[in-house]
Amino acid sequence: MDDKARVILDEKAKVLKALGHPTRLFIVEELARGERCVCELVKLVGADFSTVSKHLTLLKNAGVVQDDKRGQMVYYTLRVPCILRFMDCIESVIVSGSCK
Amino acid sequence: MDDKARVILDEKAKVLKALGHPTRLFIVEELARGERCVCELVKLVGADFSTVSKHLTLLKNAGVVQDDKRGQMVYYTLRVPCILRFMDCIESVIVSGSCK
DNA sequence: TACATATTTGGCAATATAACCAAATAATGA
DNA sequence: TCATTATTTGGTTATATTGCCAAATATGTA
């Protein structure tokens, strides 16, 4: 494997790893319904403000979400909606273990 | 969130987490080309036999691959090919940050 | 049986993650 | 300016992950 392929592999793994945590996956699925400020996500997740903020930073660094500060609030949106189409496949893994 | 939704969320995160490691992602992409025995994967990955074996066990527990022992060799196959279609999307995250 | 090969398992050390609290920063309104 | 709200950052601790080595297990062959 050459350097370039290695970098791409690492980047892809980074995205998947970012999605591979229940709280972060929950956030992504919630953002699929529209933009949310951090305070809304904190309420929904039920964890500390700092915890949610760090999860969002990680998702942002992986390229999954983007933020937009308006006033005192920071709104997050899903940057790559195609990720959601993946979820049907992932669910098929846990339900039947097979997919088309 | 109710109990059932929580379990599903955890399971989905588990699958994504399993894919979220460069070596395991490499293995998955290699298995996409056909079944491979552990020894072949060891050569390709370039890590210890035990290391590769543990990655495979983790992928199996997540439901991503399945194994088939024939003689002394254990052959692994991808259980959910739809995962591969996801990769285009993941690549679009790292390239442009957007996808259809 | 003895030996070689393929694989898994157990154990350990290094590193990475996750969650909380407290403090820092930034924007708003009195 | 001062206080309040929203968010991030730093620090700490507990837990989880990763990778290697050595040992155990299983199968095939002489």
Coordinates of C-alpha atoms (C1' of nucleotides) in Angstrom, one line a residue:
Chain A
M1 CA 0.0 0.0 0.0
D2 CA 1.4 3.4 -1.0
D3 CA 1.3 6.6 1.1
K4 CA -1.7 8.0 -0.6
A5 CA -3.8 4.9 -0.2
R6 CA -2.7 4.8 3.4
V7 CA -3.9 8.4 4.1
I8 CA -7.2 7.7 2.4
L9 CA -7.7 4.6 4.5
D10 CA -6.9 6.4 7.7
E11 CA -9.3 9.2 6.8
K12 CA -12.1 6.9 6.0
A13 CA -11.5 5.0 9.2
K14 CA -11.6 8.3 11.0
V15 CA -15.1 9.1 9.7
L16 CA -16.4 5.7 10.6
K17 CA -14.9 5.9 14.0
A18 CA -16.5 9.2 14.6
L19 CA -19.9 7.6 13.8
G20 CA -19.0 4.6 16.0
H21 CA -20.2 5.9 19.3
P22 CA -23.9 5.8 20.5
T23 CA -24.0 9.5 21.5
R24 CA -22.4 10.7 18.3
L25 CA -24.6 8.5 16.2
F26 CA -27.6 9.8 18.0
I27 CA -26.5 13.3 17.3
V28 CA -26.0 12.6 13.6
E29 CA -29.5 11.1 13.3
E30 CA -30.9 14.0 15.1
L31 CA -29.1 16.5 12.8
A32 CA -30.6 14.6 9.9
R33 CA -33.9 16.1 10.9
G34 CA -32.5 19.6 10.7
E35 CA -30.0 21.9 12.3
R36 CA -29.7 22.0 16.1
C37 CA -27.9 24.2 18.6
V38 CA -25.6 22.7 21.1
C39 CA -28.1 23.4 23.9
E40 CA -30.8 21.4 22.2
L41 CA -28.5 18.5 21.7
V42 CA -27.5 18.6 25.3
K43 CA -31.1 18.3 26.4
L44 CA -31.7 15.4 24.1
V45 CA -28.6 13.5 24.9
G46 CA -28.8 14.1 28.6
A47 CA -25.0 14.5 29.1
D48 CA -22.9 17.3 30.3
F49 CA -22.5 20.4 28.1
S50 CA -18.8 19.8 27.8
T51 CA -19.3 16.2 26.8
V52 CA -21.6 17.0 24.0
S53 CA -19.4 19.8 22.8
K54 CA -16.4 17.5 22.6
H55 CA -18.4 14.9 20.6
L56 CA -19.4 17.7 18.2
T57 CA -15.8 18.8 17.9
L58 CA -14.8 15.3 17.0
L59 CA -17.6 15.0 14.4
K60 CA -16.5 18.3 12.9
N61 CA -12.9 17.2 12.7
A62 CA -14.0 14.1 10.9
G63 CA -15.9 16.2 8.4
V64 CA -19.3 14.9 9.3
V65 CA -20.9 18.0 10.7
Q66 CA -20.3 21.7 10.4
D67 CA -21.1 24.5 12.8
D68 CA -22.4 28.0 12.3
K69 CA -22.3 30.5 15.1
R70 CA -25.2 32.9 15.3
G71 CA -25.4 35.1 18.3
Q72 CA -24.5 33.2 21.4
M73 CA -25.6 29.9 19.9
V74 CA -23.7 27.5 17.7
Y75 CA -25.9 25.6 15.3
Y76 CA -24.7 22.3 13.9
T77 CA -25.8 20.7 10.6
L78 CA -25.0 17.4 8.9
R79 CA -22.5 18.0 6.2
V80 CA -22.9 14.6 4.5
P81 CA -26.5 13.4 4.3
C82 CA -25.4 10.4 2.3
I83 CA -24.3 8.9 5.6
L84 CA -27.9 8.3 6.5
R85 CA -28.5 6.0 3.6
F86 CA -25.8 3.9 5.1
M87 CA -27.9 3.3 8.2
D88 CA -30.3 1.0 6.4
C89 CA -27.4 -1.2 5.6
I90 CA -26.0 -1.0 9.1
E91 CA -29.4 -2.0 10.5
S92 CA -29.5 -4.9 8.1
V93 CA -26.3 -6.1 9.7
I94 CA -27.8 -6.2 13.1
V95 CA -31.2 -7.6 12.1
S96 CA -30.6 -10.3 9.6
G97 CA -26.9 -10.2 8.9
S98 CA -27.5 -9.7 5.1
C99 CA -28.4 -7.0 2.7
K100 CA -28.8 -6.5 -1.0
Chain B
M1 CA -35.5 7.2 24.0
D2 CA -36.9 3.9 24.9
D3 CA -35.0 0.7 25.7
K4 CA -35.4 -0.8 22.2
A5 CA -34.2 2.3 20.4
R6 CA -31.3 2.4 22.8
V7 CA -30.3 -1.2 21.9
I8 CA -30.5 -0.5 18.2
L9 CA -28.4 2.6 18.6
D10 CA -25.8 0.7 20.5
E11 CA -25.7 -2.1 17.9
K12 CA -25.4 0.3 15.0
A13 CA -22.6 2.2 16.7
K14 CA -20.9 -1.1 17.3
V15 CA -20.9 -1.9 13.6
L16 CA -19.5 1.5 12.7
K17 CA -16.9 1.3 15.4
A18 CA -15.8 -2.1 14.1
L19 CA -15.2 -0.4 10.7
G20 CA -13.5 2.6 12.3
H21 CA -10.0 1.2 12.4
P22 CA -7.6 1.4 9.5
T23 CA -6.6 -2.3 9.7
R24 CA -10.1 -3.5 10.0
L25 CA -11.3 -1.3 7.2
F26 CA -8.5 -2.6 5.0
I27 CA -9.5 -6.2 5.8
V28 CA -13.2 -5.4 4.9
E29 CA -12.1 -3.9 1.6
E30 CA -9.9 -6.9 0.9
L31 CA -12.7 -9.3 1.7
A32 CA -14.9 -7.4 -0.7
R33 CA -12.8 -8.9 -3.4
G34 CA -13.4 -12.4 -2.2
E35 CA -12.9 -14.7 0.8
R36 CA -9.4 -14.8 2.4
C37 CA -7.8 -17.0 5.0
V38 CA -6.3 -15.5 8.0
C39 CA -2.8 -16.2 6.8
E40 CA -3.4 -14.2 3.6
L41 CA -4.7 -11.3 5.6
V42 CA -1.7 -11.4 7.9
K43 CA 0.6 -11.1 4.9
L44 CA -1.3 -8.2 3.4
V45 CA -1.7 -6.3 6.7
G46 CA 1.8 -6.9 7.9
A47 CA 0.9 -7.3 11.6
D48 CA 1.2 -10.1 14.0
F49 CA -1.0 -13.2 13.5
S50 CA -2.7 -12.6 16.9
T51 CA -3.4 -9.0 16.1
V52 CA -5.1 -9.8 12.8
S53 CA -7.0 -12.6 14.5
K54 CA -8.3 -10.3 17.1
H55 CA -9.4 -7.7 14.5
L56 CA -11.3 -10.5 12.7
T57 CA -13.0 -11.6 15.9
L58 CA -14.1 -8.1 16.6
L59 CA -15.5 -7.8 13.0
K60 CA -17.3 -11.1 13.5
N61 CA -18.8 -10.0 16.8
A62 CA -20.1 -6.9 15.1
G63 CA -21.7 -9.0 12.4
V64 CA -19.6 -7.7 9.6
V65 CA -17.8 -10.9 8.6
Q66 CA -18.3 -14.6 9.0
D67 CA -15.7 -17.4 9.2
D68 CA -15.6 -20.8 7.7
K69 CA -13.1 -23.3 8.9
R70 CA -11.8 -25.7 6.2
G71 CA -8.9 -27.9 7.2
Q72 CA -6.4 -26.0 9.2
M73 CA -7.4 -22.7 7.6
V74 CA -10.1 -20.3 8.5
Y75 CA -11.6 -18.4 5.7
Y76 CA -13.4 -15.1 6.2
T77 CA -16.0 -13.5 4.0
L78 CA -17.9 -10.3 4.1
R79 CA -21.3 -10.8 5.5
V80 CA -22.8 -7.5 4.5
P81 CA -21.6 -6.3 1.1
C82 CA -23.9 -3.2 1.3
I83 CA -21.2 -1.8 3.5
L84 CA -19.1 -1.2 0.5
R85 CA -21.6 1.1 -1.1
F86 CA -21.1 3.3 1.9
M87 CA -17.5 3.8 1.1
D88 CA -18.3 6.1 -1.8
C89 CA -20.1 8.3 0.6
I90 CA -17.3 8.2 3.2
E91 CA -14.8 9.1 0.5
S92 CA -16.9 12.1 -0.4
V93 CA -16.7 13.2 3.2
I94 CA -12.9 13.4 3.0
V95 CA -12.7 14.7 -0.5
S96 CA -15.2 17.4 -0.9
G97 CA -17.2 17.3 2.3
S98 CA -20.4 16.9 0.4
C99 CA -22.4 14.2 -1.4
K100 CA -25.6 13.7 -3.2
Chain C
dT1 C1' 3.1 -40.8 17.8
dA2 C1' 5.7 -36.8 16.8
dC3 C1' 6.0 -32.7 14.3
dA4 C1' 4.7 -28.7 11.5
dT5 C1' 1.3 -25.3 10.2
dA6 C1' -2.8 -22.3 11.1
dT7 C1' -5.3 -20.0 14.3
dT8 C1' -7.0 -18.4 18.8
dT9 C1' -6.4 -17.0 23.5
dG10 C1' -4.3 -14.9 27.6
dG11 C1' -1.6 -11.5 29.4
dC12 C1' 0.8 -7.2 29.5
dA13 C1' 2.3 -2.3 28.6
dA14 C1' 1.4 1.7 26.0
dT15 C1' -1.9 4.6 24.3
dA16 C1' -6.5 6.5 23.4
dT17 C1' -11.3 7.5 24.9
dA18 C1' -15.1 9.3 27.6
dA19 C1' -17.3 11.7 31.1
dC20 C1' -17.3 14.9 34.5
dC21 C1' -16.0 19.4 36.9
dA22 C1' -14.1 23.9 36.9
dA23 C1' -12.4 27.7 34.4
dA24 C1' -12.1 30.5 30.2
dT25 C1' -14.3 32.8 26.3
dA26 C1' -17.9 35.1 23.7
dA27 C1' -22.2 37.4 23.0
dT28 C1' -26.4 39.6 25.0
dG29 C1' -29.0 42.5 27.8
dA30 C1' -29.8 45.4 32.0
Chain D
dT1 C1' -19.9 47.9 33.1
dC2 C1' -22.0 43.8 35.3
dA3 C1' -24.5 39.7 35.1
dT4 C1' -26.3 36.0 32.3
dT5 C1' -26.4 32.5 28.9
dA6 C1' -24.1 29.5 25.4
dT7 C1' -20.1 27.2 24.3
dT8 C1' -15.4 25.6 24.5
dT9 C1' -11.1 24.3 26.8
dG10 C1' -8.2 22.2 30.3
dG11 C1' -7.6 18.8 33.7
dT12 C1' -8.4 14.5 35.9
dT13 C1' -9.8 9.8 36.4
dA14 C1' -11.7 5.5 34.9
dT15 C1' -12.1 2.6 31.3
dA16 C1' -11.2 0.7 26.6
dT17 C1' -8.3 -0.4 22.8
dT18 C1' -4.2 -1.8 20.4
dG19 C1' -0.3 -4.6 19.5
dC20 C1' 3.0 -7.7 20.7
dC21 C1' 4.7 -12.1 22.8
dA22 C1' 4.0 -16.6 24.6
dA23 C1' 1.1 -20.4 25.2
dA24 C1' -2.8 -23.2 24.0
dT25 C1' -5.6 -25.6 20.4
dA26 C1' -6.7 -27.8 16.2
dT27 C1' -5.6 -30.0 12.0
dG28 C1' -2.7 -32.4 8.7
dT29 C1' 1.3 -35.2 7.6
dA30 C1' 5.4 -38.3 8.2

